[in-house]
Amino acid sequence: MAGGYYSIEQVFHIKAGDFASAGEASSQIKKTLKQLGIDSTLVRRVTIAAYEAEMNLIIHSIGGELKLKVTPQSIIVTAEDKGPGIPDIDLAMQEGYSTAPEIARELGFGAGMGLPNIKRNADRLNIQSKVGEGTLLEIYFDIKAR
Amino acid sequence: MKLKEYYHSVTLRKDKCRGCTNCIKRCPTEAIRVRDGKARIIAERCIDCGECIRVCPYHAKVAVTDPLSSIERFRYRIALPAPTLYGQFKNVDDIKVILTGLKKLGFDYVYEVARGADYVTAFVKEALKDPNRKRPIISSACPAIVRLIQVRFPELIDNIVNVDSPMEIAAQLARNEFCERYGVKSEEVGVFFITPCAAKMTSIRNPVGRKESSVDGAISIQEIYGPLYSQISNLKEEDVAQMASPFGVGWANSGGACLSLGIDSYLAVDGIQNVIRVLEEIEDEKLTDLEYFEGLACPGGCVGGPLTVENGFVAKNRIRKLSEKARGRPVSEDELREVAQKIQWRLDEKILPKPVMKLDDDIVEAMKKMETIESIYESLPGLDCGSCGSPSCRTLAEDIVRGYASEMDCVFKLREKVKQLAQEMIELSEKIPGGRKETEGQE
Ligand SMILES: Nc1ncnc2c1ncn2[C@@H]1O[C@H](COP(=O)(O)OP(=O)(O)O)[C@@H](O)[C@H]1O
Ligand code: SF4
Ligand SMILES: [Mg+2]
């Protein structure tokens, strides 16, 4: 498997409450994946998940990083922030559960479908969170050999 | 096959091109570059939307269509006027006048594409009943949008409704009717579309979704306007029946197709950049609950087509008024069943993606290219000035990696290089014994 360990990474800094730039990182991720020739259905799944992760950083966190990593076999999107953390992950994963503030709701966010949507689109999902420390979301996708 | 694949109606008139940046900046598929002082269209990327025709201040971008005289190739000729044609004339308050004028120009038969639109409406209504189809169902009427989807939104290809365009449906019905009525052989009949755009011309030469077009040629509204205007002005009486319904005529305007469907949850968007924005959202599943999407490349819809004569806003209003007086009835279920037997109304051929944005077929190669693009892009000034002939700094970086351009195409890079060379020259001259003295002596 020549080049099996080859990988590229793109990092996006996401500011808390920055609704003006909302969706820019995930749309860049979409463009990158299309240029890499990734199958269009997979591009769609990754973009949807990346968008939800990006929005959660903007709405719920104090700001953080969204990262795309591509290898010939996989795509990994990571969202990492330094707080405030999720007290009950199982609860947060439930459809319709949301603590989105009024300002986000006014903009049409806060349906509580983000995390479930990420899970639905991902091949594997890893969430770690500690109140006061932050949240790490690792979203894995397999690139299937054609 | 190769030739056919790359046929485009939109072409460059090299003699008129001054190598400015207007078109490269506006092209929705980044298909134009200026190289050696002239614009070049990258054939695989062009979707014939006609944006460049609209923005070129020197009229160097043109659409190749057929001259009016080309109808003489055929013994019998049928005109298929796009409904957009109706909105081009002042003081015409009856569509019949325009239809009769066309006959006086040398056509034996006139069939309204707006009537074709009535049939398309009926077929699409059937398609909407099928819950298994991907939503939103996307209109196939604008060929520029179908091609845009192939190039930039392959994931949405399956959303395109498999019903052919009003033009193709009208062409078949017109030909059948004429041949039956007059006992004429199909080969003797030429069917000509009166077109508002380049995209339709391209879809005749190189159709997507069907093997061959039923149309023999396309004459632009601009070409036919003058001769038709004089016919209309001298008309004594009208002898062509007007068949299309108000809804069919309304297809010339953005939203017309949606209105005919009589559904609630639709979206009609015009102007290619607006359509792109909405397709992005549809692709990202941000617009759920949407049943039908009508995207038209031109501002205001086909009334804003690049080959029209009248101001699109004025034409839009005229279409609205004329459509109110249209006499045709919507297509009945019986009529639809009958017609479905007689013509090829489905898009039978698979619509294939054209992923021209992809950097390489091999993912590792594509990744390597992507990295090189990033590092070149970092070194560029990020002004997107277009002086290099590529639409943005990022596209220049891509062009360099694809082998179409060099770093020295960037004027800022070039200036840096020249500065550096000049510095080297000075340093060199200082090293030459006596060199300095000589210049001093001259002062
Ligand atoms: N990065 C994060 N930091 C803190 N809390 C988060 C984060 N991401 C999600 N959450 C919590 O999980 C809940 C559910 O998230 P999600 O499913 O995306 O719904 P929504 O964003 O609509 O509220 C959020 O309301 C929030 O309480
Ligand atoms: S909107 Fe109408 S006129 Fe414009 S490109 Fe599409 S079909 Fe042609
Ligand atoms: Mg969310």
XYZ file of C-alpha atoms and ligand atoms in Angstrom:
625
model
C 0.000 0.000 0.000
C 2.223 2.765 -1.299
C 1.583 6.170 0.243
C -0.634 4.581 2.883
C 0.684 6.876 5.574
C 0.392 10.024 3.581
C -1.935 12.549 5.137
C -2.909 16.181 4.982
C -4.390 18.446 7.606
C -6.291 21.688 7.654
C -6.941 23.632 10.846
C -9.625 26.270 11.344
C -9.837 28.553 14.367
C -13.433 29.057 15.422
C -14.443 31.990 17.611
C -17.292 31.790 20.104
C -20.395 33.671 18.978
C -18.968 34.443 15.546
C -22.174 33.881 13.591
C -20.922 36.041 10.715
C -18.362 33.380 9.787
C -20.665 30.466 10.538
C -20.240 27.639 8.062
C -17.082 28.958 6.441
C -14.819 26.243 7.800
C -17.139 23.408 6.822
C -17.633 24.816 3.347
C -13.851 24.987 2.919
C -13.704 21.368 4.085
C -16.290 20.473 1.450
C -14.263 22.203 -1.253
C -11.079 20.432 -0.196
C -12.733 17.014 -0.232
C -14.220 17.636 -3.679
C -10.787 18.599 -4.970
C -9.335 15.436 -3.506
C -11.865 13.483 -5.539
C -13.700 11.989 -2.533
C -16.988 10.278 -3.440
C -19.777 12.842 -3.410
C -21.988 11.017 -0.910
C -19.117 10.836 1.548
C -18.333 14.517 0.959
C -21.904 15.293 1.879
C -21.771 13.241 5.098
C -18.497 14.823 6.218
C -19.714 18.328 5.395
C -22.923 17.904 7.372
C -21.030 16.594 10.401
C -18.321 19.265 10.146
C -20.959 21.979 9.941
C -22.718 20.781 13.090
C -19.397 20.554 14.943
C -18.438 24.039 13.744
C -21.767 25.456 14.907
C -21.438 23.825 18.310
C -18.049 25.490 18.750
C -19.607 28.850 17.873
C -22.765 28.439 19.944
C -21.770 26.402 22.970
C -18.010 26.668 23.509
C -15.643 29.475 24.416
C -14.054 28.920 21.000
C -11.813 26.226 19.625
C -10.382 24.427 16.647
C -11.948 22.454 13.845
C -9.509 20.140 12.116
C -9.681 18.067 8.970
C -7.323 15.184 8.463
C -7.375 13.072 5.333
C -5.450 9.878 4.692
C -5.983 7.583 1.698
C -8.171 5.377 3.921
C -9.991 7.787 6.169
C -11.271 11.239 6.927
C -11.187 12.541 10.481
C -12.845 15.733 11.609
C -11.929 16.908 15.108
C -13.516 19.698 17.078
C -11.674 20.709 20.219
C -12.409 23.457 22.712
C -11.276 24.547 26.166
C -14.666 24.879 27.782
C -17.204 24.903 29.251
C -17.560 21.143 28.691
C -20.646 18.922 28.567
C -21.942 17.732 31.975
C -23.954 14.774 30.652
C -22.891 13.437 27.255
C -25.701 10.865 26.989
C -28.221 13.616 27.515
C -26.503 15.905 25.006
C -26.612 13.100 22.429
C -30.399 12.857 22.647
C -32.445 14.212 19.775
C -34.023 17.527 20.660
C -31.907 18.202 23.735
C -30.450 21.685 23.607
C -29.136 24.350 25.924
C -28.693 26.862 23.092
C -29.047 30.460 24.310
C -31.767 32.789 23.094
C -29.497 34.564 20.601
C -28.731 31.286 18.825
C -32.388 30.266 18.783
C -33.356 33.548 17.200
C -31.001 32.667 14.354
C -32.691 29.317 13.890
C -30.182 27.152 15.761
C -30.729 25.007 18.799
C -32.961 22.240 17.484
C -30.903 19.761 19.448
C -30.197 17.691 16.341
C -26.510 18.530 15.874
C -24.823 15.755 17.810
C -27.349 13.095 16.689
C -26.775 14.263 13.114
C -23.026 13.935 13.522
C -23.452 10.423 14.850
C -25.797 9.441 12.045
C -23.344 10.575 9.366
C -20.124 9.314 10.937
C -18.687 5.822 10.716
C -17.372 6.219 14.274
C -17.662 8.971 16.837
C -15.646 9.659 19.951
C -16.692 12.325 22.447
C -14.753 13.273 25.509
C -15.739 16.122 27.744
C -15.002 17.476 31.163
C -16.792 20.397 32.745
C -14.323 23.222 33.203
C -11.803 21.660 30.830
C -13.439 21.308 27.443
C -14.772 19.002 24.791
C -13.090 16.844 22.184
C -15.092 15.440 19.310
C -13.459 12.980 16.918
C -15.551 12.089 13.905
C -14.273 9.226 11.742
C -15.185 8.311 8.177
C -13.856 5.387 6.165
C -12.909 5.897 2.550
C -13.977 2.667 0.934
C -11.796 1.309 -1.819
C -13.540 1.610 -5.167
C -17.369 11.583 -29.667
C -14.531 13.736 -28.328
C -15.628 16.656 -30.452
C -19.193 16.300 -29.373
C -18.261 16.165 -25.731
C -16.600 19.545 -25.896
C -19.047 21.408 -28.079
C -19.842 24.826 -26.673
C -21.985 27.588 -28.005
C -20.116 30.193 -25.948
C -16.915 31.163 -27.728
C -14.304 33.902 -27.745
C -13.785 36.465 -30.494
C -10.062 36.792 -30.070
C -9.805 39.994 -32.100
C -12.152 41.787 -29.727
C -10.698 40.477 -26.454
C -8.498 42.944 -24.568
C -7.472 40.539 -21.850
C -9.245 42.309 -18.972
C -10.418 40.529 -15.825
C -14.195 40.962 -16.104
C -15.088 37.489 -17.307
C -12.557 35.479 -15.302
C -13.925 36.990 -12.099
C -17.553 36.222 -12.886
C -17.368 32.712 -14.295
C -19.213 30.404 -11.865
C -17.086 27.373 -12.690
C -13.732 29.195 -12.885
C -13.539 28.176 -16.525
C -11.818 31.250 -17.975
C -8.179 32.335 -17.828
C -6.337 35.148 -19.547
C -3.134 33.856 -21.086
C -0.902 35.801 -23.466
C -3.287 38.734 -23.250
C -6.397 36.866 -24.403
C -9.159 35.027 -22.620
C -9.339 31.256 -22.929
C -12.268 29.041 -22.041
C -11.491 25.692 -20.434
C -13.894 23.501 -22.385
C -14.414 20.791 -19.739
C -15.544 23.373 -17.211
C -17.752 25.670 -19.284
C -21.480 25.215 -18.690
C -22.598 27.758 -21.328
C -24.445 29.880 -18.792
C -23.582 33.042 -20.695
C -22.386 35.103 -17.684
C -19.274 36.080 -19.643
C -21.355 37.196 -22.621
C -23.254 39.484 -20.294
C -20.229 41.013 -18.551
C -17.759 41.434 -21.420
C -17.597 45.186 -22.156
C -15.979 44.540 -25.560
C -18.461 41.917 -26.774
C -15.648 39.445 -27.214
C -17.695 36.581 -25.771
C -20.349 35.415 -28.176
C -22.800 32.577 -28.556
C -22.639 30.604 -31.746
C -26.168 29.961 -32.983
C -27.611 29.229 -36.403
C -28.347 32.012 -38.890
C -31.944 32.478 -39.976
C -30.938 31.408 -43.485
C -30.033 27.948 -42.155
C -33.701 26.984 -42.209
C -33.412 26.778 -45.986
C -31.563 23.475 -45.609
C -34.966 21.880 -45.088
C -37.944 21.620 -47.351
C -40.342 22.172 -44.449
C -39.539 24.262 -41.415
C -41.032 24.402 -37.964
C -40.418 27.268 -35.542
C -40.363 26.602 -31.805
C -40.516 29.994 -30.117
C -39.368 30.101 -26.492
C -42.014 31.908 -24.453
C -39.343 34.535 -23.783
C -39.758 35.716 -27.378
C -43.263 36.975 -26.561
C -41.913 39.563 -24.146
C -39.596 41.244 -26.640
C -42.064 43.410 -28.549
C -43.724 46.677 -27.618
C -47.380 47.128 -28.512
C -48.061 43.433 -29.032
C -50.980 42.391 -26.895
C -51.686 39.020 -28.476
C -49.254 36.125 -28.761
C -50.964 35.139 -32.018
C -49.383 38.157 -33.704
C -45.897 36.859 -32.973
C -46.748 33.307 -34.026
C -48.170 34.534 -37.326
C -45.135 36.779 -37.868
C -42.899 33.708 -37.598
C -44.897 31.973 -40.329
C -44.475 34.969 -42.579
C -40.708 34.676 -42.067
C -40.669 31.354 -43.881
C -41.724 28.779 -41.333
C -44.445 26.326 -42.356
C -45.545 25.549 -38.851
C -45.213 27.162 -35.454
C -45.406 25.270 -32.189
C -45.148 27.041 -28.855
C -42.488 25.800 -26.463
C -44.852 27.164 -23.817
C -47.221 24.353 -24.817
C -44.327 21.942 -24.326
C -44.019 23.468 -20.855
C -47.670 22.585 -20.185
C -46.831 18.939 -20.877
C -43.708 19.088 -18.739
C -45.823 20.466 -15.901
C -48.177 17.505 -16.198
C -45.305 14.992 -16.251
C -43.600 16.623 -13.274
C -46.859 16.566 -11.325
C -46.830 12.793 -11.791
C -43.207 12.608 -10.643
C -44.083 14.570 -7.499
C -46.550 11.842 -6.524
C -43.703 9.356 -6.165
C -42.552 9.475 -2.526
C -39.400 7.478 -3.309
C -37.794 10.201 -5.339
C -35.080 12.270 -3.745
C -36.297 15.629 -2.527
C -36.203 18.343 -3.549
C -36.938 17.371 -7.108
C -34.838 19.692 -9.261
C -36.110 21.129 -12.546
C -34.272 20.037 -15.699
C -35.421 23.030 -17.739
C -32.287 25.178 -17.662
C -29.396 23.319 -19.324
C -26.832 25.594 -17.688
C -28.056 24.487 -14.264
C -28.053 20.804 -15.225
C -24.420 21.214 -16.297
C -23.612 23.191 -13.176
C -24.864 20.249 -11.129
C -22.715 17.830 -13.136
C -19.630 19.935 -12.524
C -20.091 21.282 -9.002
C -22.888 19.306 -7.325
C -22.673 15.684 -8.515
C -24.391 14.552 -5.315
C -27.570 16.236 -6.558
C -27.721 14.557 -9.973
C -30.324 12.075 -8.757
C -32.545 14.959 -7.671
C -32.910 16.206 -11.245
C -36.366 15.302 -12.471
C -36.216 12.737 -15.277
C -38.611 14.718 -17.456
C -37.072 16.389 -20.488
C -37.250 20.113 -21.201
C -40.211 21.942 -22.783
C -38.088 22.460 -25.902
C -37.458 18.741 -26.504
C -41.049 17.833 -25.798
C -42.404 20.587 -28.021
C -40.023 19.566 -30.826
C -41.310 16.006 -30.915
C -44.956 16.973 -30.686
C -44.548 19.596 -33.401
C -42.802 17.214 -35.764
C -45.371 14.447 -35.221
C -48.297 16.776 -35.708
C -46.894 18.356 -38.823
C -45.867 15.093 -40.491
C -49.235 13.481 -39.730
C -51.296 16.417 -40.858
C -49.471 16.998 -44.134
C -48.237 13.485 -44.898
C -44.596 14.579 -44.892
C -41.498 12.524 -44.089
C -39.678 13.479 -40.921
C -36.327 13.896 -42.730
C -37.781 16.675 -44.805
C -38.674 18.723 -41.747
C -36.310 21.021 -39.867
C -37.275 22.051 -36.338
C -35.738 25.311 -35.088
C -35.771 26.650 -31.576
C -35.892 30.430 -31.172
C -33.471 30.738 -28.279
C -32.818 33.263 -25.519
C -29.503 31.625 -24.614
C -26.343 29.766 -25.511
C -27.087 26.944 -23.097
C -30.040 25.754 -25.183
C -27.916 25.781 -28.334
C -25.367 23.599 -26.589
C -28.062 21.254 -25.346
C -29.198 20.740 -28.944
C -25.723 19.847 -30.165
C -24.700 17.962 -27.096
C -27.730 16.950 -25.027
C -27.486 15.692 -21.458
C -29.853 12.900 -20.474
C -30.842 11.930 -24.022
C -28.894 10.540 -26.952
C -29.908 13.057 -29.563
C -31.894 16.228 -29.634
C -35.133 16.400 -31.624
C -34.258 19.954 -32.573
C -32.260 20.687 -35.732
C -30.975 24.148 -34.914
C -31.337 27.258 -32.818
C -31.797 30.829 -33.964
C -31.155 33.508 -31.381
C -33.828 35.989 -30.422
C -31.341 38.738 -31.291
C -30.962 37.368 -34.813
C -34.651 36.999 -35.524
C -35.809 40.161 -33.759
C -35.357 42.605 -36.668
C -36.923 40.540 -39.453
C -39.721 39.413 -37.153
C -40.394 42.960 -36.029
C -40.993 44.108 -39.595
C -43.314 41.169 -40.257
C -45.303 41.955 -37.136
C -45.607 45.618 -38.039
C -47.092 44.831 -41.449
C -49.412 42.056 -40.331
C -52.997 42.199 -41.640
C -54.543 39.256 -39.813
C -53.457 36.449 -37.530
C -53.951 32.892 -38.698
C -52.012 30.797 -36.182
C -53.831 29.329 -33.205
C -52.402 30.048 -29.765
C -52.272 26.800 -27.773
C -50.269 27.315 -24.587
C -51.907 27.941 -21.244
C -51.176 31.018 -19.100
C -48.969 28.786 -16.962
C -46.915 27.588 -19.929
C -46.283 31.145 -21.083
C -45.254 32.047 -17.536
C -42.260 29.689 -17.734
C -40.277 32.546 -19.291
C -40.189 34.155 -15.862
C -38.416 32.777 -12.836
C -40.952 30.952 -10.666
C -43.239 30.255 -13.615
C -42.577 26.537 -13.562
C -43.254 26.353 -9.829
C -46.529 28.243 -10.138
C -47.780 25.804 -12.762
C -47.181 22.875 -10.428
C -49.560 24.289 -7.860
C -47.503 23.096 -4.904
C -46.717 24.759 -1.621
C -43.203 23.914 -0.799
C -41.062 25.081 -3.666
C -38.188 27.425 -4.233
C -37.507 29.341 -7.438
C -34.115 30.994 -7.718
C -32.645 32.941 -10.612
C -29.150 34.196 -11.360
C -26.367 31.659 -11.419
C -24.584 32.837 -8.258
C -27.843 32.707 -6.307
C -28.550 29.236 -7.632
C -25.091 28.088 -6.526
C -25.697 29.367 -3.004
C -28.971 27.480 -2.731
C -27.585 24.278 -4.275
C -24.824 24.356 -1.633
C -27.527 24.398 1.037
C -29.521 21.647 -0.605
C -26.370 19.559 -0.840
C -25.677 20.101 2.860
C -29.252 19.038 3.676
C -29.997 22.442 5.173
C -33.204 22.874 3.201
C -35.398 20.051 4.315
C -39.134 19.920 3.556
C -38.493 21.317 0.095
C -40.495 19.523 -2.603
C -39.331 21.235 -5.755
C -36.474 23.472 -6.818
C -36.444 25.567 -9.952
C -33.065 27.122 -10.684
C -32.563 29.376 -13.678
C -29.141 30.687 -14.635
C -30.302 34.061 -15.891
C -31.457 37.034 -13.815
C -35.243 36.977 -13.686
C -35.315 33.658 -15.550
C -35.187 33.153 -19.329
C -36.429 36.726 -19.882
C -32.934 37.686 -18.723
C -31.253 35.367 -21.237
C -28.016 36.640 -22.813
C -29.408 36.529 -26.365
C -32.538 38.553 -25.728
C -33.147 42.099 -26.956
C -35.509 43.652 -24.438
C -34.587 44.625 -20.891
C -35.399 41.600 -18.757
C -37.534 43.511 -16.254
C -39.671 45.036 -18.955
C -40.005 41.670 -20.666
C -41.000 40.041 -17.410
C -43.920 42.369 -17.001
C -45.040 41.838 -20.586
C -44.925 38.085 -20.141
C -47.138 38.450 -17.114
C -49.706 40.444 -19.054
C -49.596 38.237 -22.149
C -49.915 35.076 -20.100
C -53.189 36.327 -18.618
C -54.647 36.326 -22.105
C -53.260 32.964 -23.196
C -56.009 30.656 -24.401
C -54.670 27.147 -23.882
C -55.905 24.773 -21.206
C -53.738 22.720 -18.894
C -53.030 19.192 -20.128
C -55.686 16.649 -19.113
C -54.793 13.227 -17.760
C -56.104 11.487 -20.877
C -54.134 13.768 -23.127
C -51.010 13.168 -21.089
C -51.367 9.391 -21.279
C -51.757 9.602 -25.029
C -48.763 11.865 -25.519
C -46.579 9.772 -23.208
C -46.975 6.890 -25.676
C -45.927 8.915 -28.662
C -42.813 10.758 -27.614
C -39.659 10.292 -25.636
C -40.412 12.526 -22.697
C -38.091 10.943 -20.152
C -34.429 11.724 -19.677
C -33.391 8.150 -20.366
C -29.621 8.486 -20.477
C -27.796 8.552 -17.178
C -26.573 12.023 -16.275
C -22.924 11.604 -15.357
C -20.897 13.661 -12.914
C -18.098 15.766 -14.388
C -15.805 16.270 -11.422
C -13.486 18.748 -13.117
C -12.515 20.362 -9.822
C -10.773 17.151 -8.757
C -6.981 17.518 -8.677
C -6.073 13.936 -9.532
C -7.715 10.524 -9.972
C -5.335 9.078 -7.415
C -6.013 10.304 -3.907
C -2.390 10.362 -2.778
C -1.419 12.360 -5.847
C -4.342 14.695 -5.220
C -3.196 15.149 -1.618
C 0.342 15.967 -2.714
C -0.967 18.503 -5.198
C -3.194 20.010 -2.545
C -0.190 20.525 -0.268
C 1.809 22.180 -3.013
C -1.174 24.419 -3.763
C -1.331 25.435 -0.095
C 2.343 26.331 0.067
C 2.246 28.297 -3.196
C -0.912 30.060 -2.043
C 0.804 31.072 1.206
C 3.528 32.791 -0.806
C 1.094 34.791 -2.986
C -0.103 38.253 -1.891
C -3.759 37.222 -1.454
C -5.156 40.230 -3.306
C -7.138 38.236 -5.892
C -6.364 41.019 -8.365
C -6.655 38.832 -11.445
C -3.606 40.361 -13.180
C -2.087 36.913 -13.501
C -5.037 35.841 -15.629
C -6.485 33.473 -13.025
C -9.604 34.518 -11.120
C -7.966 34.448 -7.661
C -4.643 33.776 -5.946
C -5.881 30.326 -5.010
C -6.793 29.440 -8.579
C -3.377 30.661 -9.738
C -1.825 28.285 -7.204
C -4.036 25.496 -8.595
C -3.151 26.415 -12.167
C 0.565 26.299 -11.350
C 0.192 22.821 -9.865
C -1.939 21.647 -12.780
C 0.834 22.929 -15.056
C -1.067 25.747 -16.754
C 0.737 28.702 -15.209
C 3.934 29.739 -13.451
C 4.647 31.725 -10.320
C 6.030 34.542 -12.456
C 2.515 35.150 -13.834
C 1.874 36.933 -10.518
C 2.903 40.565 -11.034
C 3.955 40.892 -7.397
C 6.109 37.795 -7.598
C 7.609 39.146 -10.774
C 8.367 42.498 -9.157
C 10.058 40.731 -6.255
C 12.103 38.717 -8.674
C 13.113 41.776 -10.692
C 14.113 43.598 -7.494
C 16.187 40.670 -6.443
C 17.835 40.474 -9.850
C 18.575 44.183 -9.773
C 20.180 43.780 -6.336
C 22.275 40.920 -7.639
C 23.373 43.084 -10.557
C 24.536 45.843 -8.212
C 26.385 43.366 -6.058
C 27.942 41.868 -9.138
C 29.000 45.228 -10.525
C 30.615 46.087 -7.193
C 32.740 42.990 -7.503
C 34.020 43.934 -10.946
C 37.306 45.820 -10.394
C 37.046 49.430 -11.499
C 33.337 49.119 -12.154
C 32.396 51.574 -9.490
C 34.977 54.132 -10.481
C 33.768 54.218 -14.026
C 30.175 55.116 -13.050
C 31.490 57.722 -10.633
C 33.542 59.208 -13.389
C 30.501 59.601 -15.567
C 28.598 61.657 -13.014
N -18.636 22.037 22.220
C -19.588 22.035 23.162
N -19.346 22.585 24.389
C -20.295 22.572 25.340
N -21.519 22.033 25.169
C -21.826 21.479 23.988
C -20.888 21.436 22.943
N -21.465 20.807 21.886
C -22.705 20.458 22.267
N -22.941 20.846 23.541
C -24.160 20.614 24.348
O -24.905 19.570 23.744
C -26.200 20.030 23.423
C -26.724 19.343 22.175
O -25.946 19.729 21.053
P -26.584 19.612 19.631
O -27.096 18.224 19.461
O -25.589 20.067 18.635
O -27.831 20.575 19.677
P -27.900 22.173 19.641
O -26.580 22.669 19.161
O -29.009 22.442 18.710
O -28.190 22.602 21.019
C -26.058 21.509 23.307
O -27.262 22.202 23.494
C -25.050 21.816 24.396
O -25.672 21.815 25.649
S -32.326 30.617 -17.517
Fe -33.318 30.231 -19.478
S -32.296 31.613 -20.874
Fe -30.965 31.464 -19.108
S -29.518 29.790 -19.554
Fe -31.236 28.876 -18.446
S -32.641 28.158 -20.062
Fe -31.237 29.633 -21.028
Mg -25.579 21.960 17.486
